[in-house]
CSV table of C-alpha atoms in Angstrom, one decimal:
chain,number,residue,atom,x,y,z
S,21,MET,CA,-202.9,-67.5,76.1
S,22,ALA,CA,-206.4,-67.8,74.5
S,23,ARG,CA,-207.2,-70.0,71.4
S,24,PHE,CA,-206.9,-68.3,68.0
S,25,PHE,CA,-209.0,-69.4,65.0
S,26,ASP,CA,-208.3,-68.6,61.3
S,27,ASP,CA,-211.5,-68.9,59.4
S,28,ALA,CA,-209.5,-69.0,56.1
S,29,SER,CA,-207.9,-72.1,57.3
S,30,VAL,CA,-211.2,-73.6,58.7
S,31,GLN,CA,-209.8,-73.9,62.3
S,32,TYR,CA,-212.1,-74.7,65.1
S,33,LEU,CA,-212.6,-77.1,68.0
S,34,LEU,CA,-214.9,-80.1,67.8
S,35,SER,CA,-216.1,-82.6,70.3
S,36,THR,CA,-218.4,-85.7,69.6
S,37,LEU,CA,-220.0,-84.9,73.0
S,38,THR,CA,-222.2,-82.1,74.4
S,39,PRO,CA,-222.7,-81.2,78.0
S,40,LEU,CA,-226.5,-80.2,77.3
S,41,THR,CA,-228.9,-81.2,74.8
S,42,GLY,CA,-231.9,-79.0,75.6
S,43,PHE,CA,-233.4,-76.1,77.8
S,44,GLU,CA,-232.3,-74.6,80.1
S,45,ILE,CA,-229.0,-73.4,78.6
S,46,SER,CA,-226.6,-70.5,79.1
S,47,MET,CA,-223.5,-70.2,77.1
S,48,ALA,CA,-220.7,-67.6,77.7
S,49,CYS,CA,-217.1,-66.9,76.5
S,50,TRP,CA,-214.7,-64.0,75.8
S,51,PHE,CA,-214.0,-63.3,72.2
S,52,LYS,CA,-211.8,-61.0,69.9
S,53,THR,CA,-212.6,-60.9,66.3
S,54,ASP,CA,-210.3,-59.5,63.6
S,55,ASP,CA,-213.1,-59.4,61.1
S,56,LEU,CA,-216.3,-57.5,61.6
S,57,THR,CA,-217.9,-58.6,58.3
S,58,LEU,CA,-218.4,-62.3,58.9
S,59,GLU,CA,-220.9,-64.3,60.9
S,60,GLN,CA,-218.7,-66.3,63.3
S,61,ASP,CA,-220.0,-69.0,65.8
S,62,LEU,CA,-218.3,-68.7,69.1
S,63,MET,CA,-219.8,-71.7,70.6
S,64,SER,CA,-222.4,-74.1,69.5
S,65,ILE,CA,-224.2,-77.5,70.0
S,66,ALA,CA,-225.9,-79.1,67.2
S,67,ASP,CA,-227.2,-82.4,65.5
S,68,SER,CA,-224.3,-83.8,63.7
S,69,ALA,CA,-226.4,-85.7,61.2
S,70,THR,CA,-228.2,-82.5,59.8
S,71,ASN,CA,-227.7,-78.9,59.4
S,72,ASN,CA,-231.3,-78.2,60.8
S,73,GLU,CA,-230.8,-78.3,64.7
S,74,GLU,CA,-228.7,-76.3,66.8
S,75,PHE,CA,-228.2,-73.9,69.7
S,76,ALA,CA,-225.5,-71.3,68.8
S,77,LEU,CA,-223.7,-68.3,70.4
S,78,VAL,CA,-222.8,-66.1,67.4
S,79,PHE,CA,-221.0,-62.8,66.5
S,80,ASP,CA,-222.9,-61.7,63.5
S,81,GLY,CA,-220.8,-59.3,61.3
S,82,GLU,CA,-223.1,-60.1,58.4
S,83,SER,CA,-226.4,-58.8,59.8
S,84,GLY,CA,-226.4,-55.3,58.3
S,85,SER,CA,-227.6,-54.2,61.7
S,86,GLY,CA,-224.3,-53.4,63.5
S,87,GLU,CA,-222.1,-56.2,64.9
S,88,PRO,CA,-224.0,-57.8,67.5
S,89,ILE,CA,-224.0,-61.0,69.5
S,90,VAL,CA,-226.9,-63.3,68.5
S,91,THR,CA,-228.4,-66.3,70.4
S,92,LEU,CA,-229.6,-68.8,67.8
S,93,ALA,CA,-232.1,-71.6,68.1
S,94,ARG,CA,-232.6,-73.5,64.8
S,95,ALA,CA,-235.0,-76.3,64.7
S,96,GLY,CA,-236.3,-78.0,61.5
S,97,GLY,CA,-234.2,-75.8,59.6
S,98,VAL,CA,-236.0,-72.6,60.8
S,99,SER,CA,-233.8,-70.2,62.8
S,100,THR,CA,-235.0,-68.0,65.5
S,101,SER,CA,-232.7,-65.6,67.4
S,102,ALA,CA,-232.0,-62.8,69.7
S,103,SER,CA,-229.6,-60.1,68.8
S,104,THR,CA,-228.0,-57.4,71.0
S,105,SER,CA,-228.7,-53.8,70.3
S,106,THR,CA,-225.0,-53.1,70.8
S,107,SER,CA,-221.8,-53.9,68.6
S,108,ALA,CA,-218.6,-55.5,69.1
S,109,SER,CA,-215.3,-53.7,68.1
S,110,VAL,CA,-212.6,-55.2,66.0
S,111,ASP,CA,-209.4,-56.7,67.8
S,112,THR,CA,-210.9,-56.0,71.2
S,113,TRP,CA,-211.9,-58.6,73.9
S,114,HIS,CA,-215.6,-58.6,74.5
S,115,HIS,CA,-217.8,-60.8,76.6
S,116,ALA,CA,-220.7,-62.8,74.9
S,117,CYS,CA,-223.5,-64.6,76.6
S,118,GLY,CA,-226.7,-66.3,75.5
S,119,THR,CA,-229.4,-67.9,77.4
S,120,TRP,CA,-232.2,-70.2,76.2
S,121,GLU,CA,-234.6,-70.6,79.0
S,122,SER,CA,-237.3,-72.2,77.0
S,123,ALA,CA,-238.7,-72.6,73.5
S,124,THR,CA,-240.2,-69.2,73.8
S,125,SER,CA,-237.3,-67.2,75.5
S,126,ARG,CA,-233.8,-66.7,74.5
S,127,TRP,CA,-231.6,-63.7,75.5
S,128,ALA,CA,-228.3,-62.3,74.0
S,129,TYR,CA,-225.8,-60.1,75.8
S,130,LEU,CA,-222.6,-58.3,74.8
S,131,ASP,CA,-220.5,-57.2,77.6
S,132,ALA,CA,-223.6,-57.7,79.8
S,133,GLY,CA,-225.4,-54.9,77.7
S,134,GLY,CA,-227.6,-54.5,74.6
S,135,ALA,CA,-229.8,-57.2,76.0
S,136,ASP,CA,-232.4,-58.5,73.6
S,137,GLU,CA,-235.0,-61.4,74.1
S,138,SER,CA,-236.6,-63.3,71.3
S,139,THR,CA,-239.7,-65.2,72.1
S,140,THR,CA,-240.5,-67.1,68.8
S,141,SER,CA,-241.2,-70.5,69.7
S,142,ASN,CA,-238.4,-72.9,68.5
S,143,THR,CA,-237.1,-76.2,70.1
S,144,PRO,CA,-233.9,-77.8,68.5
S,145,THR,CA,-233.6,-81.5,68.9
S,146,SER,CA,-231.3,-84.3,68.4
S,147,ILE,CA,-228.4,-82.2,69.7
S,148,ASP,CA,-225.4,-84.6,70.1
S,149,ARG,CA,-222.0,-82.7,69.6
S,150,MET,CA,-220.3,-79.3,70.3
S,151,ALA,CA,-217.9,-77.0,68.5
S,152,ILE,CA,-215.9,-74.0,69.6
S,153,GLY,CA,-215.2,-71.4,66.9
S,154,ALA,CA,-217.7,-73.0,64.4
S,155,ARG,CA,-221.2,-74.4,63.9
S,156,ALA,CA,-221.3,-77.9,65.1
S,157,ARG,CA,-223.9,-79.0,62.5
S,158,SER,CA,-223.3,-81.8,59.8
S,159,SER,CA,-221.4,-79.3,57.5
S,160,ASP,CA,-219.4,-77.0,59.8
S,161,SER,CA,-219.7,-73.4,59.0
S,162,LYS,CA,-219.5,-70.0,60.5
S,163,HIS,CA,-216.0,-70.3,61.4
S,164,MET,CA,-214.2,-67.9,63.9
S,165,SER,CA,-211.8,-65.4,62.8
S,166,GLY,CA,-210.0,-64.4,66.0
S,167,ALA,CA,-209.6,-65.6,69.6
S,168,ILE,CA,-211.9,-67.2,72.1
S,169,ALA,CA,-211.3,-67.9,75.8
S,170,GLU,CA,-213.1,-68.9,79.0
S,171,ALA,CA,-215.9,-70.9,77.3
S,172,ALA,CA,-218.6,-72.1,79.7
S,173,MET,CA,-222.0,-73.5,79.9
S,174,TRP,CA,-224.7,-73.8,82.6
S,175,ASN,CA,-227.9,-75.9,82.7
S,176,THR,CA,-229.9,-73.0,83.9
S,177,THR,CA,-230.6,-69.3,82.7
S,178,LEU,CA,-228.2,-66.9,84.2
S,179,THR,CA,-229.5,-63.7,85.5
S,180,PRO,CA,-228.5,-60.3,84.1
S,181,THR,CA,-226.6,-59.7,87.4
S,182,GLU,CA,-224.7,-63.0,86.8
S,183,VAL,CA,-224.0,-62.1,83.2
S,184,THR,CA,-222.6,-58.8,84.5
S,185,MET,CA,-220.4,-60.7,86.9
S,186,LEU,CA,-218.9,-62.7,84.1
S,187,ALA,CA,-218.4,-59.7,81.9
S,188,LEU,CA,-216.7,-57.9,84.6
S,189,GLY,CA,-213.9,-60.7,84.4
S,190,LEU,CA,-214.9,-63.2,87.0
S,191,ALA,CA,-214.0,-66.8,86.1
S,192,PRO,CA,-217.0,-68.8,85.3
S,193,TYR,CA,-216.8,-71.2,88.2
S,194,LEU,CA,-217.5,-68.2,90.5
S,195,VAL,CA,-220.9,-67.8,88.9
S,196,ARG,CA,-223.7,-70.2,89.7
S,197,PRO,CA,-221.1,-73.0,90.3
S,198,ALA,CA,-223.6,-75.7,91.0
S,199,ASN,CA,-225.0,-75.4,87.5
S,200,LEU,CA,-221.9,-75.1,85.7
S,201,VAL,CA,-221.7,-78.1,83.4
S,202,PHE,CA,-218.9,-77.1,81.2
S,203,TYR,CA,-215.8,-74.8,81.5
S,204,MET,CA,-212.8,-74.7,79.3
S,205,PRO,CA,-210.4,-71.9,80.2
S,206,MET,CA,-208.7,-72.3,76.9
S,207,VAL,CA,-205.2,-71.4,78.1
S,208,ARG,CA,-202.9,-72.4,75.2
S,209,ASP,CA,-203.8,-75.6,73.6
S,210,ASN,CA,-205.5,-77.2,76.7
S,211,ASP,CA,-208.7,-78.1,74.9
S,212,VAL,CA,-210.4,-79.8,77.7
S,213,ASP,CA,-213.5,-79.1,79.7
S,214,ILE,CA,-212.4,-79.2,83.4
S,215,ILE,CA,-216.0,-79.6,84.8
S,216,GLY,CA,-217.3,-82.5,82.5
S,217,GLY,CA,-214.1,-83.7,81.1
S,218,ILE,CA,-215.3,-83.2,77.3
S,219,SER,CA,-212.3,-83.1,75.1
S,220,PHE,CA,-211.9,-81.4,71.8
S,221,THR,CA,-210.2,-82.4,68.8
S,222,PRO,CA,-208.5,-79.3,67.1
S,223,GLN,CA,-209.5,-79.0,63.4
S,224,ALA,CA,-206.8,-77.5,60.9
S,225,SER,CA,-204.4,-76.5,63.8
S,226,PRO,CA,-205.9,-73.5,65.6
S,227,THR,CA,-203.1,-71.2,67.2
S,228,ILE,CA,-203.0,-69.2,70.4
S,229,SER,CA,-202.9,-65.7,71.4
S,230,ASP,CA,-202.9,-63.4,74.4
S,231,HIS,CA,-205.7,-64.3,77.2
S,232,PRO,CA,-208.3,-61.8,78.3
S,233,ARG,CA,-208.4,-60.4,81.7
S,234,ILE,CA,-209.8,-62.7,84.2
S,235,PHE,CA,-210.2,-62.8,87.9
S,236,HIS,CA,-209.7,-66.1,89.8
S,237,LYS,CA,-210.3,-65.7,93.5
S,238,TYR,CA,-208.3,-67.5,96.0
S,239,SER,CA,-207.5,-66.4,99.6
S,240,PRO,CA,-204.0,-65.2,100.1
S,241,GLN,CA,-201.4,-68.0,101.1
S,242,LEU,CA,-199.7,-67.3,104.2
S,243,GLY,CA,-196.8,-69.7,103.8
S,244,PRO,CA,-196.4,-72.3,101.2
S,245,ALA,CA,-198.5,-72.1,98.0
S,246,PRO,CA,-200.8,-75.0,97.3
S,247,ALA,CA,-199.7,-77.6,94.7
S,248,ALA,CA,-201.3,-77.7,91.3
S,249,ALA,CA,-203.5,-80.8,92.2
S,250,ALA,CA,-204.8,-78.9,95.2
S,251,VAL,CA,-205.9,-76.1,93.1
S,252,ASP,CA,-207.7,-78.3,90.7
S,253,ARG,CA,-209.3,-79.9,93.7
S,254,TYR,CA,-210.3,-76.3,95.1
S,255,ILE,CA,-212.0,-75.7,91.7
S,256,GLU,CA,-213.9,-78.8,92.0
S,257,LEU,CA,-215.1,-78.2,95.6
S,258,MET,CA,-216.0,-74.5,94.8
S,259,GLN,CA,-218.1,-75.7,91.9
S,260,VAL,CA,-219.9,-78.7,93.7
S,261,ARG,CA,-220.5,-77.4,97.2
S,262,GLN,CA,-219.9,-73.6,97.6
S,263,PRO,CA,-221.9,-71.4,95.3
S,264,VAL,CA,-221.2,-67.7,95.6
S,265,PRO,CA,-223.3,-66.2,98.5
S,266,ALA,CA,-226.2,-64.2,97.2
S,267,GLY,CA,-225.4,-60.6,97.3
S,268,ILE,CA,-221.7,-60.9,97.6
S,269,PHE,CA,-221.0,-59.6,94.2
S,270,ASP,CA,-223.9,-57.2,94.0
S,271,ILE,CA,-223.0,-54.3,91.6
F,10,MET,CA,-191.4,-64.7,112.6
F,11,ALA,CA,-187.8,-64.3,112.0
F,12,SER,CA,-185.5,-62.9,109.4
F,13,GLY,CA,-185.8,-64.9,106.1
F,14,ASP,CA,-189.1,-66.5,107.0
F,15,THR,CA,-192.0,-66.6,104.3
F,16,LEU,CA,-194.7,-64.1,104.9
F,17,GLN,CA,-196.9,-64.5,101.9
F,18,VAL,CA,-197.1,-66.3,98.6
F,19,PHE,CA,-199.1,-65.5,95.6
F,20,ASN,CA,-199.6,-67.7,92.6
F,21,PRO,CA,-200.7,-66.6,89.0
F,22,ASP,CA,-204.5,-67.1,89.5
F,23,GLN,CA,-204.4,-64.7,92.4
F,24,ASN,CA,-203.6,-61.9,89.9
F,25,GLU,CA,-206.2,-59.0,90.0
F,26,PRO,CA,-205.4,-57.7,86.5
F,27,PRO,CA,-205.6,-54.0,85.9
F,28,LEU,CA,-207.9,-52.7,83.4
F,29,THR,CA,-205.2,-52.0,80.9
F,30,ASP,CA,-201.7,-53.3,80.1
F,31,PHE,CA,-202.2,-56.4,82.3
F,32,ALA,CA,-200.0,-59.4,82.5
F,33,THR,CA,-201.7,-62.2,80.6
F,34,ARG,CA,-202.5,-65.8,81.7
F,35,ASP,CA,-200.6,-68.5,80.2
F,36,SER,CA,-199.1,-71.9,81.0
F,37,ARG,CA,-195.9,-73.7,80.4
F,38,ASN,CA,-195.8,-77.5,80.8
F,39,ASN,CA,-199.2,-77.0,82.5
F,40,ARG,CA,-197.8,-74.8,85.0
F,41,PRO,CA,-199.9,-71.5,85.3
F,42,CYS,CA,-197.9,-68.3,84.7
F,43,LEU,CA,-198.4,-64.7,83.9
F,44,ASP,CA,-196.8,-63.3,80.7
F,45,PHE,CA,-195.3,-60.1,80.6
F,46,ASP,CA,-195.0,-58.5,77.2
F,47,VAL,CA,-191.7,-57.8,75.3
F,48,THR,CA,-192.4,-54.1,74.4
F,49,THR,CA,-195.6,-52.9,76.4
F,50,SER,CA,-194.9,-52.7,80.1
F,51,GLU,CA,-197.6,-54.8,81.7
F,52,SER,CA,-198.3,-55.5,85.4
F,53,ALA,CA,-200.0,-57.9,87.8
F,54,ILE,CA,-201.5,-57.0,91.1
F,55,PHE,CA,-202.2,-59.3,94.1
F,56,THR,CA,-203.9,-58.5,97.3
F,57,GLY,CA,-202.6,-59.6,100.5
F,58,PHE,CA,-202.5,-59.4,104.3
F,59,MET,CA,-199.3,-58.6,106.2
F,60,PRO,CA,-199.1,-61.1,109.0
F,61,ARG,CA,-199.3,-59.9,112.4
F,62,ILE,CA,-195.9,-61.5,113.2
F,63,TYR,CA,-194.0,-59.3,110.7
F,64,ALA,CA,-191.3,-57.9,112.8
F,65,GLY,CA,-190.5,-54.7,110.8
F,66,SER,CA,-187.1,-55.7,109.2
F,67,GLY,CA,-188.3,-54.9,105.8
F,68,ILE,CA,-189.2,-57.5,103.1
F,69,THR,CA,-187.7,-59.2,100.1
F,70,VAL,CA,-190.0,-60.1,97.4
F,71,ASN,CA,-188.8,-63.1,95.4
F,72,LEU,CA,-190.1,-63.7,91.8
F,73,GLU,CA,-189.9,-66.9,90.3
F,74,VAL,CA,-189.5,-66.3,86.4
F,75,ALA,CA,-188.5,-67.9,83.3
F,76,THR,CA,-188.3,-67.1,79.5
F,77,THR,CA,-187.9,-68.5,76.2
F,78,VAL,CA,-184.6,-66.7,75.2
F,79,THR,CA,-181.3,-67.6,76.2
F,80,THR,CA,-179.6,-64.2,76.1
F,81,GLY,CA,-180.2,-60.7,77.4
F,82,ASP,CA,-181.4,-59.3,80.6
F,83,MET,CA,-184.7,-58.7,82.4
F,84,ASP,CA,-185.8,-55.6,84.5
F,85,TRP,CA,-188.6,-56.1,87.1
F,86,ASP,CA,-190.4,-53.3,89.2
F,87,VAL,CA,-192.3,-54.0,92.3
F,88,SER,CA,-194.4,-51.6,94.3
F,89,ILE,CA,-196.5,-51.7,97.6
F,90,GLU,CA,-199.8,-50.2,98.3
F,91,ARG,CA,-200.6,-50.0,101.9
F,92,VAL,CA,-204.5,-50.3,102.4
F,93,GLY,CA,-205.1,-50.8,106.2
F,94,THR,CA,-207.2,-47.8,107.2
F,95,VAL,CA,-205.4,-45.3,105.2
F,96,GLN,CA,-206.2,-45.9,101.6
F,97,ASN,CA,-209.1,-44.8,99.8
F,98,LEU,CA,-210.3,-47.6,97.9
F,99,ASP,CA,-211.5,-45.6,95.0
F,100,SER,CA,-208.1,-44.8,93.9
F,101,ASP,CA,-204.5,-46.5,93.8
F,102,GLY,CA,-201.8,-45.5,96.1
F,103,PHE,CA,-198.7,-47.4,95.3
F,104,ALA,CA,-195.3,-46.2,96.7
F,105,ALA,CA,-192.4,-45.7,94.3
F,106,VAL,CA,-191.2,-48.9,92.6
F,107,GLN,CA,-188.3,-50.7,93.8
F,108,SER,CA,-186.4,-52.4,90.9
F,109,THR,CA,-184.1,-55.2,90.1
F,110,ASP,CA,-182.6,-54.5,86.9
F,111,GLY,CA,-180.1,-56.1,84.6
F,112,THR,CA,-180.5,-59.9,85.7
F,113,THR,CA,-179.1,-62.0,82.9
F,114,VAL,CA,-181.7,-64.6,81.8
F,115,PRO,CA,-181.1,-68.3,82.3
F,116,GLY,CA,-179.0,-69.9,79.6
F,117,VAL,CA,-181.5,-72.5,79.0
F,118,SER,CA,-185.1,-71.8,77.9
F,119,GLY,CA,-187.4,-72.8,80.6
F,120,ASP,CA,-184.9,-72.8,83.3
F,121,ALA,CA,-186.3,-70.9,86.4
F,122,ALA,CA,-184.7,-68.0,88.0
F,123,ILE,CA,-185.4,-66.1,91.2
F,124,ILE,CA,-185.3,-62.3,91.3
F,125,ALA,CA,-185.0,-60.6,94.6
F,126,VAL,CA,-186.5,-57.2,95.1
F,127,THR,CA,-185.9,-55.6,98.6
F,128,PHE,CA,-187.8,-53.1,100.4
F,129,THR,CA,-186.6,-51.4,103.7
F,130,ASP,CA,-189.4,-51.1,106.3
F,131,GLY,CA,-191.0,-47.7,106.0
F,132,SER,CA,-191.8,-45.6,103.0
F,133,GLN,CA,-190.5,-48.2,100.5
F,134,MET,CA,-193.2,-50.2,101.6
F,135,ASP,CA,-195.8,-47.4,101.8
F,136,SER,CA,-195.3,-47.6,105.7
F,137,LEU,CA,-197.2,-51.0,105.6
F,138,ALA,CA,-197.5,-52.5,109.1
F,139,ALA,CA,-198.2,-55.8,110.5
F,140,GLY,CA,-201.8,-56.7,110.5
F,141,GLU,CA,-202.9,-54.6,107.5
F,142,MET,CA,-204.1,-55.3,104.1
F,143,PHE,CA,-202.0,-54.3,101.1
F,144,ARG,CA,-201.6,-54.8,97.3
F,145,ILE,CA,-198.3,-55.5,95.6
F,146,LYS,CA,-197.7,-54.8,92.0
F,147,VAL,CA,-195.2,-56.6,89.8
F,148,ALA,CA,-194.4,-55.2,86.4
F,149,ARG,CA,-191.7,-55.6,83.7
F,150,ASP,CA,-189.6,-52.7,82.7
F,151,THR,CA,-189.3,-53.1,79.0
F,152,ALA,CA,-186.1,-51.2,78.7
F,153,ASP,CA,-184.6,-54.5,79.3
F,154,THR,CA,-182.9,-56.6,76.4
F,155,ALA,CA,-184.5,-60.1,76.6
F,156,ALA,CA,-186.4,-60.5,73.4
F,157,ALA,CA,-189.4,-62.6,74.5
F,158,ASP,CA,-192.2,-62.6,77.0
F,159,LEU,CA,-191.1,-62.9,80.7
F,160,GLU,CA,-193.0,-65.5,82.6
F,161,LEU,CA,-193.9,-65.2,86.3
F,162,TYR,CA,-194.7,-68.3,88.1
F,163,GLN,CA,-194.9,-67.3,91.8
F,164,VAL,CA,-194.2,-64.3,94.2
F,165,GLU,CA,-192.9,-64.9,97.7
F,166,ILE,CA,-192.8,-62.1,100.2
F,167,LYS,CA,-190.4,-63.0,102.9
F,168,GLU,CA,-189.1,-60.9,105.9
F,169,THR,CA,-185.7,-59.6,105.1
Y,15,MET,CA,-188.9,-48.3,49.0
Y,16,THR,CA,-187.9,-49.8,52.5
Y,17,LEU,CA,-190.4,-50.1,55.4
Y,18,SER,CA,-190.6,-47.2,57.8
Y,19,ALA,CA,-188.7,-47.2,61.0
Y,20,SER,CA,-192.0,-47.6,62.8
Y,21,ASP,CA,-193.1,-50.6,60.7
Y,22,ARG,CA,-189.7,-52.3,61.4
Y,23,LEU,CA,-190.4,-51.8,65.0
Y,24,LYS,CA,-193.6,-53.4,64.8
Y,25,LEU,CA,-192.2,-56.2,62.9
Y,26,GLY,CA,-189.8,-57.0,65.7
Y,27,THR,CA,-192.5,-56.8,68.3
Y,28,GLY,CA,-194.6,-59.1,66.4
Y,29,LEU,CA,-191.8,-61.6,65.8
Y,30,MET,CA,-191.0,-61.5,69.6
Y,31,ARG,CA,-194.4,-62.1,70.6
Y,32,TYR,CA,-194.9,-64.8,67.9
Y,33,TRP,CA,-191.8,-66.8,69.1
Y,34,SER,CA,-192.9,-66.3,72.8
Y,35,ARG,CA,-196.4,-67.9,72.0
Y,36,LEU,CA,-194.7,-70.8,70.3
Y,37,VAL,CA,-192.3,-71.1,73.3
Y,38,GLU,CA,-189.5,-71.0,70.5
Y,39,SER,CA,-186.1,-70.1,71.9
Y,40,HIS,CA,-183.5,-67.9,70.1
Y,41,GLY,CA,-180.3,-66.1,71.0
Y,42,LEU,CA,-181.0,-62.6,70.1
Y,43,LEU,CA,-181.3,-59.5,72.1
Y,44,LYS,CA,-184.0,-56.9,71.2
Y,45,SER,CA,-181.5,-54.8,69.6
Y,46,ASP,CA,-180.0,-57.7,67.6
Y,47,LEU,CA,-183.4,-58.7,66.1
Y,48,SER,CA,-184.0,-55.1,65.4
Y,49,ALA,CA,-180.7,-55.0,63.4
Y,50,THR,CA,-181.6,-58.2,61.8
Y,51,ILE,CA,-184.9,-56.9,60.5
Y,52,ASP,CA,-183.2,-53.7,59.2
Y,53,ALA,CA,-180.7,-55.8,57.5
Y,54,THR,CA,-183.4,-58.0,55.9
Y,55,ASP,CA,-185.4,-55.1,54.8
Y,56,ASP,CA,-182.4,-53.4,53.3
Y,57,TRP,CA,-181.5,-56.6,51.3
Y,58,ILE,CA,-184.8,-56.9,50.0
Y,59,GLU,CA,-184.7,-53.3,48.7
Y,60,ALA,CA,-181.2,-53.8,47.2
Y,61,SER,CA,-182.1,-57.1,45.6
Y,62,GLN,CA,-185.3,-56.1,43.9
Y,63,ALA,CA,-183.8,-55.7,40.5
Y,64,SER,CA,-181.8,-58.9,40.9
Y,65,TYR,CA,-184.9,-60.7,41.9
Y,66,ASN,CA,-187.0,-59.4,39.0
Y,67,SER,CA,-184.3,-60.4,36.6
Y,68,ALA,CA,-184.6,-63.9,37.9
Y,69,LEU,CA,-188.2,-64.3,37.1
Y,70,PRO,CA,-189.7,-65.6,34.0
Y,71,LEU,CA,-190.4,-62.8,31.4
Y,72,ALA,CA,-194.2,-63.5,31.8
Y,73,ALA,CA,-193.9,-62.8,35.6
Y,74,GLN,CA,-191.6,-59.8,35.0
Y,75,THR,CA,-194.3,-58.1,32.9
Y,76,GLY,CA,-197.5,-59.8,34.0
Y,77,LEU,CA,-197.2,-59.2,37.7
Y,78,THR,CA,-197.2,-56.0,39.6
Y,79,ALA,CA,-194.4,-55.3,42.1
Y,80,SER,CA,-196.8,-56.1,45.1
Y,81,GLN,CA,-197.8,-59.4,43.4
Y,82,LYS,CA,-194.0,-60.2,43.0
Y,83,THR,CA,-193.4,-59.4,46.5
Y,84,LEU,CA,-196.3,-61.9,47.5
Y,85,VAL,CA,-194.8,-64.5,45.4
Y,86,PHE,CA,-191.5,-64.1,47.1
Y,87,CYS,CA,-193.0,-64.1,50.7
Y,88,ILE,CA,-195.2,-67.2,50.0
Y,89,VAL,CA,-192.2,-69.2,48.7
Y,90,ALA,CA,-190.3,-68.1,51.7
Y,91,ALA,CA,-193.3,-68.9,54.0
Y,92,MET,CA,-193.4,-72.2,52.6
Y,93,ARG,CA,-189.8,-72.7,53.6
Y,94,VAL,CA,-190.8,-72.0,57.2
Y,95,SER,CA,-193.7,-74.5,57.2
Y,96,LYS,CA,-196.7,-75.5,55.1
Y,97,ALA,CA,-199.0,-74.3,58.0
Y,98,PHE,CA,-197.4,-70.9,57.9
Y,99,ALA,CA,-197.9,-70.6,54.2
Y,100,VAL,CA,-201.6,-71.7,54.6
Y,101,SER,CA,-202.0,-69.0,57.3
Y,102,LEU,CA,-201.1,-66.3,54.6
Y,103,VAL,CA,-203.0,-67.3,51.4
Y,104,GLY,CA,-205.3,-70.3,52.7
Y,105,GLY,CA,-205.4,-73.7,51.3
Y,106,VAL,CA,-202.1,-74.9,50.0
Y,107,ASP,CA,-202.9,-78.4,48.5
């Protein structure tokens, strides 16, 4: 079950913490919107004191140029963004990914395609909190209308091949696990980051909906299954010490 | 390995969801499960390896399930695809489903039940032999009467 | 006019999925729920005149049939829960 947000009720998840405050950043999640006419923040980290500083992964239904994914960097009240050349469809699961390598490079991906880069220099500062389904600025906005699941962040710039791996359905901890700093599967109302332990406070009671198609890789168990705690430990070990070998998931 | 011994166990996170109509990831009391929809027949697929000590007696697939309703029955379909060295990997080759239909749901929401689906050795198992890779598909037959999602918590394959 | 058979079926599917998400138990078979939806829609159809007569005159003449239906629904929704009513029309302060 994914998390479902109703923008009319101003539903989203908010944390007073953030796993990252600056470059390099990669954000990714699965989303399913029921409204193609709104600008909706999927994930954002921002300055809680102003409306002027943020990094945001956005579905932009207001752009007037299709329904793309936008990778936004806003500093001093000035926004710069990359915008995919492809569009999302309503009531359909899509994968969104944004990378911010530096002040002069940010990329947006929709289902690992439509890639676009923006190179206009911009460096958001004073980033101190995070939101899922809204912009985490002083005045929350750009509320999600639909479902979000499998939200993750890395402290590096994912490559196009790695974005493809995610868009094929691999769970985030299988992609560059050593750099994964935030992962919230968002199954039902488990609003906890299982990597960094950041917890979120639901705003206005978001609900739940069906989960997208995700692959978690374990070896087949011959004999008794592992206990839940052992599974959690497996994830921890995978993330810390066993990056996916290069080439194993070459497409 | 003797009759009644466990050959393989699969948990929800080992699901390899098909492209469409896939059972969806959920949890109940923090226990991972797969939800099978009430009106759209959804399936879950797991890849396994038949242990070399499988003695050829056939298998019983035990499904650990639960639901939220307290009346009605559930129908489950299970099928095996032998991979080994005989299956072209660009296509699916599941044998005919074996079903266990009409099992009354537990009388209390959240009570677990075990559904047993039996396969004789040979064609029912797609002629899967010891030491071969295989896939097993678990699906809900929505002709059943339980008016809620069915939840799958574990799949055990044992020698019959 | 009552809902179409197709819409009634979709309602039943939606309800079953909704209660499943909430992990909310109930004691109906699929066929029982279908019959319940049919009976509810039939009752609404048969009670339209009675409901309209119960409304203040201003509402009888000042609201469209669709608006009257919405009023009925939002009052019923509020009886389910405030959150449910809010999900339909937004802020209910």
